[in-house]
Coordinates of N, CA and C in Angstrom, one line a residue:
X1 N 12.3 8.2 -3.9 CA 13.7 8.0 -3.6 C 14.2 6.7 -4.2
X2 N 15.3 6.7 -4.7 CA 15.9 5.5 -5.4 C 17.2 5.1 -4.8
X3 N 17.5 3.8 -4.7 CA 18.7 3.3 -4.2 C 19.2 2.1 -5.1
X4 N 20.5 2.0 -5.2 CA 21.1 0.9 -6.1 C 21.1 -0.4 -5.4
X5 N 20.9 -0.4 -4.1 CA 20.9 -1.7 -3.3 C 19.9 -1.6 -2.2
X6 N 19.5 -2.7 -1.6 CA 18.5 -2.7 -0.5 C 19.0 -1.7 0.6
X7 N 18.2 -0.8 0.9 CA 18.7 0.2 1.9 C 18.8 -0.4 3.3
X8 N 19.7 0.2 4.1 CA 19.9 -0.3 5.4 C 18.9 0.2 6.4
X9 N 18.7 -0.4 7.5 CA 17.7 0.0 8.5 C 18.0 1.4 8.9
X10 N 19.3 1.7 9.2 CA 19.7 3.1 9.6 C 19.3 4.1 8.6
X11 N 19.6 3.9 7.3 CA 19.3 4.8 6.3 C 17.8 5.0 6.2
X12 N 17.0 3.9 6.3 CA 15.5 4.0 6.3 C 15.0 4.8 7.5
X13 N 15.6 4.6 8.7 CA 15.2 5.4 9.8 C 15.4 6.8 9.6
X14 N 16.6 7.2 9.0 CA 16.9 8.6 8.7 C 15.8 9.2 7.7
X15 N 15.4 8.4 6.7 CA 14.5 8.9 5.8 C 13.1 9.1 6.4
X16 N 12.7 8.2 7.3 CA 11.5 8.3 8.0 C 11.5 9.5 8.9
X17 N 12.6 9.8 9.6 CA 12.7 11.0 10.4 C 12.5 12.2 9.6
X18 N 13.1 12.2 8.4 CA 13.1 13.4 7.5 C 11.7 13.7 7.0
X19 N 10.8 12.8 6.9 CA 9.4 13.1 6.4 C 8.4 13.1 7.6
X20 N 8.9 13.1 8.8 CA 8.0 13.0 9.9 C 6.9 14.1 10.0
X21 N 7.3 15.3 9.6 CA 6.4 16.4 9.7 C 6.0 17.1 8.4
X22 N 6.5 16.6 7.3 CA 6.2 17.2 6.0 C 4.8 17.0 5.6
X23 N 4.2 17.9 4.9 CA 2.8 17.7 4.4 C 2.8 16.6 3.3
X24 N 1.6 16.1 3.0 CA 1.4 15.2 1.9 C 1.8 15.8 0.6
X25 N 2.0 15.0 -0.4 CA 2.4 15.5 -1.7 C 1.3 15.7 -2.7
X26 N 0.1 15.7 -2.2 CA -1.1 16.0 -3.0 C -2.2 16.7 -2.1
X27 N -3.1 17.3 -2.7 CA -4.1 18.1 -1.9 C -5.4 17.4 -1.7
X28 N -5.7 16.4 -2.5 CA -7.1 15.7 -2.4 C -7.1 14.6 -1.4
X29 N -6.8 14.9 -0.1 CA -6.8 13.9 0.9 C -8.2 13.3 1.1
X30 N -8.2 12.0 1.1 CA -9.5 11.2 1.2 C -10.1 10.9 -0.2
X31 N -9.4 11.2 -1.2 CA -9.9 11.0 -2.6 C -10.3 9.6 -2.9
X32 N -9.7 8.6 -2.2 CA -10.1 7.2 -2.5 C -11.4 6.8 -1.9
X33 N -12.1 7.7 -1.2 CA -13.4 7.5 -0.7 C -14.4 7.7 -1.8
X34 N -14.0 8.3 -2.9 CA -14.9 8.6 -4.0 C -14.8 7.5 -5.0
X35 N -15.8 7.3 -5.8 CA -15.8 6.2 -6.8 C -14.9 6.4 -8.0
X36 N -14.5 7.7 -8.3 CA -13.6 8.0 -9.4 C -12.5 8.9 -8.9
X37 N -11.4 8.8 -9.6 CA -10.3 9.7 -9.2 C -10.5 11.1 -9.7
X38 N -9.8 12.1 -9.0 CA -9.8 13.4 -9.5 C -9.1 13.5 -10.9
X39 N -9.4 14.6 -11.7 CA -8.7 14.7 -13.0 C -7.2 14.7 -12.8
X40 N -6.6 13.9 -13.8 CA -5.1 13.8 -13.8 C -4.6 12.6 -13.0
X41 N -5.4 11.9 -12.3 CA -5.0 10.7 -11.6 C -5.4 9.4 -12.3
X42 N -4.6 8.5 -12.3 CA -4.9 7.1 -12.8 C -5.6 6.3 -11.7
X43 N -6.2 5.2 -12.1 CA -7.0 4.4 -11.1 C -6.5 2.9 -11.3
X44 N -6.1 2.3 -10.2 CA -5.7 0.9 -10.1 C -6.6 0.3 -9.1
X45 N -7.2 -0.9 -9.4 CA -8.1 -1.5 -8.5 C -8.0 -3.0 -8.6
X46 N -8.1 -3.7 -7.4 CA -8.2 -5.1 -7.4 C -9.2 -5.5 -6.3
X47 N -10.1 -6.4 -6.5 CA -11.1 -6.9 -5.6 C -11.2 -8.4 -5.7
X48 N -11.2 -9.1 -4.6 CA -11.3 -10.5 -4.7 C -12.1 -11.0 -3.5
X49 N -12.9 -12.1 -3.7 CA -13.5 -12.8 -2.6 C -12.6 -13.9 -2.2
X50 N -12.4 -14.1 -0.9 CA -11.5 -15.1 -0.3 C -12.2 -15.9 0.7
X51 N -12.0 -17.2 0.7 CA -12.6 -18.1 1.8 C -11.5 -18.1 2.9
X52 N -11.4 -17.0 3.6 CA -10.5 -17.0 4.8 C -11.2 -16.4 6.0
X53 N -10.6 -16.5 7.1 CA -11.1 -16.0 8.4 C -10.9 -14.5 8.4
X54 N -12.0 -13.7 8.8 CA -12.0 -12.3 8.8 C -11.0 -11.8 9.8
X55 N -10.9 -12.3 11.0 CA -10.0 -11.8 12.0 C -8.6 -11.9 11.6
X56 N -8.2 -13.0 10.9 CA -6.8 -13.1 10.4 C -6.6 -12.2 9.2
X57 N -7.6 -12.0 8.4 CA -7.5 -11.1 7.3 C -7.3 -9.6 7.8
X58 N -8.1 -9.3 8.8 CA -8.0 -7.9 9.4 C -6.6 -7.7 9.9
X59 N -6.1 -8.7 10.7 CA -4.7 -8.6 11.3 C -3.6 -8.5 10.2
X60 N -3.8 -9.2 9.1 CA -2.9 -9.2 8.0 C -2.8 -7.7 7.4
X61 N -3.9 -7.1 7.2 CA -4.0 -5.8 6.7 C -3.4 -4.8 7.7
X62 N -3.8 -4.9 9.0 CA -3.4 -4.0 10.0 C -1.9 -4.0 10.3
X63 N -1.3 -5.1 10.0 CA 0.2 -5.3 10.3 C 1.0 -5.2 9.0
X64 N 0.4 -4.8 7.9 CA 1.1 -4.7 6.6 C 1.6 -6.0 6.1
X65 N 1.0 -7.1 6.5 CA 1.4 -8.4 6.0 C 1.2 -8.5 4.5
X66 N 0.3 -7.7 3.9 CA 0.1 -7.7 2.5 C 1.3 -7.2 1.8
X67 N 2.2 -6.4 2.5 CA 3.4 -5.8 1.9 C 4.7 -6.7 2.1
X68 N 4.5 -7.9 2.7 CA 5.7 -8.7 2.9 C 5.8 -9.7 1.7
X69 N 6.5 -9.2 0.7 CA 6.7 -9.9 -0.5 C 8.2 -10.0 -0.8
X70 N 8.6 -10.9 -1.7 CA 10.1 -11.1 -1.9 C 10.7 -9.8 -2.5
X71 N 9.9 -8.9 -3.1 CA 10.4 -7.7 -3.7 C 9.9 -6.4 -3.0
X72 N 9.2 -6.6 -1.9 CA 8.5 -5.4 -1.3 C 8.4 -5.6 0.2
X73 N 8.6 -4.5 0.9 CA 8.5 -4.5 2.4 C 8.2 -3.1 2.9
X74 N 7.7 -3.0 4.1 CA 7.3 -1.8 4.8 C 8.3 -1.6 5.9
X75 N 8.8 -0.3 6.0 CA 9.7 0.0 7.1 C 8.9 1.1 8.0
X76 N 9.0 0.9 9.3 CA 9.6 -0.1 10.1 C 8.9 -1.5 10.0
X77 N 9.7 -2.5 10.2 CA 9.2 -3.9 10.0 C 8.1 -4.2 10.9
X78 N 8.0 -3.6 12.1 CA 6.9 -3.9 13.0 C 5.8 -2.9 12.9
X79 N 5.7 -2.1 11.8 CA 4.7 -1.1 11.6 C 3.3 -1.7 11.7
X80 N 2.4 -0.9 12.3 CA 1.0 -1.2 12.3 C 0.2 0.0 11.8
X81 N -1.0 -0.3 11.3 CA -1.8 0.8 10.7 C -2.4 1.6 11.9
X82 N -1.9 2.8 12.0 CA -2.4 3.8 13.0 C -2.5 5.1 12.2
X83 N -3.7 5.8 12.5 CA -3.9 7.1 11.8 C -2.8 8.0 12.1
X84 N -2.2 8.6 11.0 CA -1.1 9.6 11.1 C 0.2 9.0 11.1
X85 N 0.4 7.7 11.2 CA 1.7 7.0 11.2 C 2.3 7.1 9.8
X86 N 3.6 7.3 9.8 CA 4.4 7.3 8.5 C 5.1 5.9 8.4
X87 N 5.2 5.5 7.1 CA 5.9 4.3 6.8 C 6.6 4.5 5.5
X88 N 7.6 3.6 5.2 CA 8.3 3.6 3.9 C 7.9 2.3 3.2
X89 N 7.4 2.4 2.0 CA 7.1 1.2 1.2 C 8.3 1.1 0.3
X90 N 9.0 0.0 0.4 CA 10.2 -0.2 -0.3 C 10.0 -1.3 -1.3
X91 N 10.3 -1.1 -2.6 CA 10.1 -2.0 -3.6 C 11.3 -2.2 -4.5
X92 N 11.7 -3.4 -4.8 CA 12.8 -3.7 -5.7 C 12.2 -3.7 -7.1
X93 N 12.7 -2.9 -8.0 CA 12.3 -2.9 -9.4 C 13.5 -3.2 -10.2
X94 N 13.7 -4.4 -10.6 CA 14.9 -4.9 -11.3 C 16.1 -4.7 -10.4
X95 N 17.1 -3.9 -10.9 CA 18.3 -3.8 -10.1 C 18.3 -2.7 -9.0
X96 N 17.2 -1.9 -9.0 CA 17.1 -0.7 -8.1 C 16.0 -0.9 -7.1
X97 N 16.1 -0.1 -6.0 CA 15.1 0.0 -5.0 C 14.4 1.3 -5.1
X98 N 13.1 1.3 -5.0 CA 12.3 2.5 -4.9 C 11.8 2.6 -3.4
X99 N 12.1 3.7 -2.8 CA 11.7 3.9 -1.4 C 10.6 5.0 -1.4
X100 N 9.4 4.7 -0.9 CA 8.3 5.5 -1.0 C 7.6 5.9 0.3
X101 N 7.8 7.1 0.8 CA 7.2 7.5 2.1 C 5.7 7.7 2.0
X102 N 5.0 7.2 3.0 CA 3.5 7.3 3.0 C 3.1 7.6 4.4
X103 N 1.9 8.2 4.5 CA 1.2 8.4 5.8 C -0.2 7.9 5.8
X104 N -0.6 7.3 6.9 CA -1.9 6.8 7.0 C -2.9 8.0 7.2
X105 N -3.8 8.2 6.2 CA -4.6 9.4 6.2 C -6.1 9.1 6.6
X106 N -6.5 7.9 6.6 CA -7.8 7.5 7.2 C -7.8 6.1 7.5
X107 N -8.7 5.8 8.5 CA -8.8 4.4 9.0 C -10.2 4.2 9.5
X108 N -10.8 3.1 9.2 CA -12.1 2.7 9.7 C -12.0 1.2 10.2
X109 N -12.2 1.0 11.5 CA -12.1 -0.3 12.1 C -13.5 -0.6 12.7
X110 N -14.4 -1.2 12.0 CA -15.7 -1.5 12.4 C -15.9 -3.0 12.4
X111 N -16.9 -3.5 13.2 CA -17.2 -4.9 13.2 C -17.4 -5.4 11.7
X112 N -16.7 -6.4 11.3 CA -16.8 -7.0 10.0 C -16.2 -6.2 8.9
X113 N -15.5 -5.0 9.2 CA -14.9 -4.3 8.1 C -13.7 -3.5 8.6
X114 N -12.6 -3.6 7.9 CA -11.4 -2.8 8.3 C -10.8 -2.2 7.0
X115 N -10.6 -0.9 7.0 CA -10.0 -0.3 5.8 C -9.1 0.9 6.3
X116 N -8.1 1.1 5.5 CA -7.3 2.3 5.7 C -6.8 2.8 4.4
X117 N -6.3 4.0 4.4 CA -5.6 4.5 3.2 C -4.3 5.2 3.6
X118 N -3.3 5.0 2.8 CA -2.1 5.8 3.0 C -2.0 6.8 1.8
X119 N -1.5 8.0 2.1 CA -1.2 9.0 1.1 C 0.3 9.2 1.0
X120 N 0.7 9.7 -0.2 CA 2.1 9.8 -0.5 C 2.7 11.1 0.1
X121 N 3.9 11.0 0.5 CA 4.7 12.1 1.0 C 5.8 12.5 0.0
X122 N 6.4 13.7 0.1 CA 7.5 14.0 -0.8 C 8.6 13.0 -0.8
X123 N 9.1 12.6 -2.0 CA 10.0 11.6 -2.2 C 9.4 10.3 -2.7
X124 N 8.1 10.2 -2.7 CA 7.4 9.0 -3.3 C 7.5 9.2 -4.8
X125 N 7.6 8.1 -5.5 CA 7.6 8.1 -7.0 C 6.3 8.7 -7.6
X126 N 5.2 8.5 -6.8 CA 3.9 9.0 -7.3 C 3.3 9.9 -6.3
X127 N 2.2 10.6 -6.7 CA 1.4 11.4 -5.7 C 0.0 10.8 -5.7
X128 N -0.5 10.5 -4.6 CA -1.9 10.0 -4.5 C -2.1 9.2 -3.3
X129 N -3.1 8.3 -3.4 CA -3.6 7.6 -2.2 C -3.9 6.1 -2.6
X130 N -3.8 5.2 -1.6 CA -4.2 3.8 -1.8 C -4.9 3.3 -0.6
X131 N -6.0 2.6 -0.8 CA -6.8 2.0 0.3 C -6.6 0.5 0.3
X132 N -6.7 -0.1 1.4 CA -6.7 -1.5 1.6 C -7.9 -1.8 2.5
X133 N -8.8 -2.8 2.1 CA -10.0 -3.1 2.8 C -10.2 -4.6 2.9
X134 N -10.6 -5.0 4.0 CA -11.2 -6.4 4.2 C -12.5 -6.3 4.8
X135 N -13.5 -7.1 4.3 CA -14.8 -7.0 4.8 C -15.4 -8.4 4.9
X136 N -16.1 -8.7 6.0 CA -16.7 -10.0 6.1 C -17.9 -10.2 5.2
X137 N -18.0 -11.3 4.5 CA -19.1 -11.6 3.6 C -19.7 -12.9 4.1
X138 N -20.8 -13.3 3.4 CA -21.5 -14.5 3.7 C -20.6 -15.8 3.5
X139 N -19.6 -15.7 2.6 CA -18.8 -16.8 2.3 C -17.3 -16.7 2.7
X140 N -17.0 -15.6 3.3 CA -15.6 -15.4 3.7 C -15.2 -13.9 3.9
X141 N -14.3 -13.5 3.0 CA -13.8 -12.1 3.1 C -13.7 -11.5 1.7
X142 N -14.2 -10.3 1.6 CA -13.9 -9.5 0.4 C -12.6 -8.7 0.7
X143 N -11.6 -8.8 -0.2 CA -10.4 -8.0 0.0 C -10.3 -7.1 -1.2
X144 N -9.9 -5.8 -1.0 CA -9.9 -4.8 -2.0 C -8.8 -3.8 -1.8
X145 N -8.2 -3.4 -2.9 CA -7.2 -2.3 -2.9 C -7.5 -1.4 -4.0
X146 N -7.5 -0.1 -3.7 CA -7.8 0.9 -4.7 C -6.8 2.0 -4.6
X147 N -6.2 2.4 -5.7 CA -5.2 3.5 -5.7 C -5.6 4.5 -6.8
X148 N -5.5 5.8 -6.4 CA -5.6 6.9 -7.3 C -4.2 7.6 -7.3
X149 N -3.5 7.7 -8.4 CA -2.1 8.2 -8.4 C -1.8 8.8 -9.7
X150 N -0.8 9.7 -9.6 CA -0.1 10.3 -10.8 C 1.4 10.3 -10.6
X151 N 2.2 10.2 -11.6 CA 3.6 10.2 -11.5 C 4.1 11.5 -10.8
X152 N 5.1 11.3 -9.9 CA 5.6 12.5 -9.3 C 7.1 12.7 -9.6
X153 N 7.8 11.7 -9.9 CA 9.2 11.9 -10.2 C 9.5 11.5 -11.7
X154 N 10.6 11.9 -12.2 CA 10.9 11.7 -13.6 C 10.9 10.3 -14.0
X155 N 11.4 9.4 -13.2 CA 11.4 7.9 -13.6 C 10.0 7.4 -13.7
X156 N 9.1 7.8 -12.7 CA 7.7 7.4 -12.7 C 7.0 7.9 -14.0
X157 N 7.3 9.1 -14.4 CA 6.7 9.7 -15.6 C 7.1 8.9 -16.9
X158 N 8.4 8.7 -17.0 CA 8.9 8.0 -18.1 C 8.4 6.5 -18.2
X159 N 8.3 5.9 -17.0 CA 7.9 4.5 -16.9 C 6.5 4.3 -16.7
X160 N 5.6 5.3 -17.0 CA 4.2 5.2 -16.7 C 3.5 4.0 -17.4
X161 N 3.8 3.7 -18.7 CA 3.2 2.5 -19.3 C 3.6 1.2 -18.6
X162 N 4.8 1.1 -18.1 CA 5.2 -0.1 -17.4 C 4.7 -0.1 -16.0
X163 N 4.6 1.0 -15.4 CA 4.1 1.1 -14.0 C 2.7 0.5 -13.9
X164 N 1.8 0.7 -14.9 CA 0.5 0.1 -14.8 C 0.5 -1.4 -14.7
X165 N 1.4 -2.1 -15.4 CA 1.5 -3.5 -15.3 C 2.1 -3.9 -14.0
X166 N 3.1 -3.2 -13.5 CA 3.8 -3.5 -12.3 C 2.7 -3.3 -11.1
X167 N 1.9 -2.3 -11.1 CA 0.9 -2.1 -10.1 C -0.1 -3.2 -10.1
X168 N -0.5 -3.6 -11.3 CA -1.5 -4.8 -11.4 C -0.9 -6.0 -10.7
X169 N 0.4 -6.3 -11.0 CA 1.0 -7.5 -10.4 C 1.1 -7.3 -8.9
X170 N 1.5 -6.1 -8.4 CA 1.6 -5.9 -7.0 C 0.2 -6.1 -6.3
X171 N -0.8 -5.7 -6.9 CA -2.2 -5.8 -6.3 C -2.5 -7.3 -6.2
X172 N -2.2 -8.1 -7.2 CA -2.4 -9.6 -7.1 C -1.6 -10.2 -6.0
X173 N -0.4 -9.7 -5.9 CA 0.5 -10.2 -4.9 C 0.1 -9.8 -3.5
X174 N -0.5 -8.6 -3.3 CA -1.1 -8.2 -2.0 C -2.1 -9.3 -1.6
X175 N -3.0 -9.6 -2.5 CA -4.0 -10.6 -2.2 C -3.5 -12.0 -1.9
X176 N -2.5 -12.4 -2.6 CA -1.8 -13.7 -2.3 C -1.2 -13.6 -0.9
X177 N -0.5 -12.5 -0.6 CA 0.1 -12.4 0.8 C -1.0 -12.4 1.8
X178 N -2.1 -11.8 1.6 CA -3.2 -11.8 2.5 C -3.7 -13.2 2.8
X179 N -3.9 -14.0 1.7 CA -4.3 -15.4 1.8 C -3.3 -16.2 2.6
X180 N -2.0 -16.0 2.2 CA -1.0 -16.8 2.9 C -0.9 -16.5 4.4
X181 N -1.0 -15.2 4.8 CA -1.0 -14.8 6.2 C -2.2 -15.4 6.9
X182 N -3.4 -15.2 6.3 CA -4.6 -15.7 7.0 C -4.6 -17.2 7.1
X183 N -4.1 -17.9 6.1 CA -4.0 -19.4 6.2 C -3.0 -19.8 7.3
X184 N -1.9 -19.1 7.5 CA -1.0 -19.4 8.5 C -1.4 -19.0 9.9
X185 N -2.3 -18.0 10.0 CA -2.6 -17.4 11.3 C -4.1 -17.5 11.7
X186 N -4.9 -18.1 10.9 CA -6.3 -18.1 11.2 C -7.0 -19.3 10.6
X187 N -7.4 -19.2 9.4 CA -8.3 -20.1 8.8 C -7.6 -21.3 8.2
X188 N -7.8 -22.5 8.6 CA -7.1 -23.6 8.0 C -7.5 -23.9 6.5
X189 N -8.7 -23.4 6.1 CA -9.2 -23.6 4.8 C -9.0 -22.4 3.9
X190 N -8.0 -21.6 4.1 CA -7.7 -20.4 3.4 C -7.5 -20.7 1.9
X191 N -8.3 -20.2 1.1 CA -8.2 -20.5 -0.4 C -8.9 -19.4 -1.1
X192 N -8.4 -19.1 -2.3 CA -9.1 -18.1 -3.1 C -10.3 -18.7 -3.7
X193 N -11.4 -17.9 -3.8 CA -12.6 -18.4 -4.5 C -12.9 -17.7 -5.7

């Protein structure tokens, strides 16, 4: 879904209600648990070791703090990662907004490791799945995001070469937001290693 200006909360609530019970826009649910994407899907990946507190990193991922960027946000604003929950990932791309409905399709909350994936719903610019993981290491936290996706709407197909660069930037920004949140809410020595 596309908008010429930042969408209102009321409009976003309406869109979230509209996708409440619709099926995912792809068949390969859980595909990001595999090392390679299914045929026809692209792969975007970012992994970084961070000298931050695991509990703060876990909370950052569980509360979508990774998505609180100047050009990106999740609706509802107080959303938490809960299996089956729907969210809208809203991104400003130049002068327009892309509103992308997603559903949490799997979640693993174990001691020292937190990971979830959201899958795309109809109306998302792409079809596929993206995971977000934080895991305790000997020196801090490993943070990772992995997406398997293919264009779903016309603009995404036309802009596919640009989308790769945009996705790479977003993944770096996810990690920066994670470090910023963890530094403000947990570890005083939060720094990228």
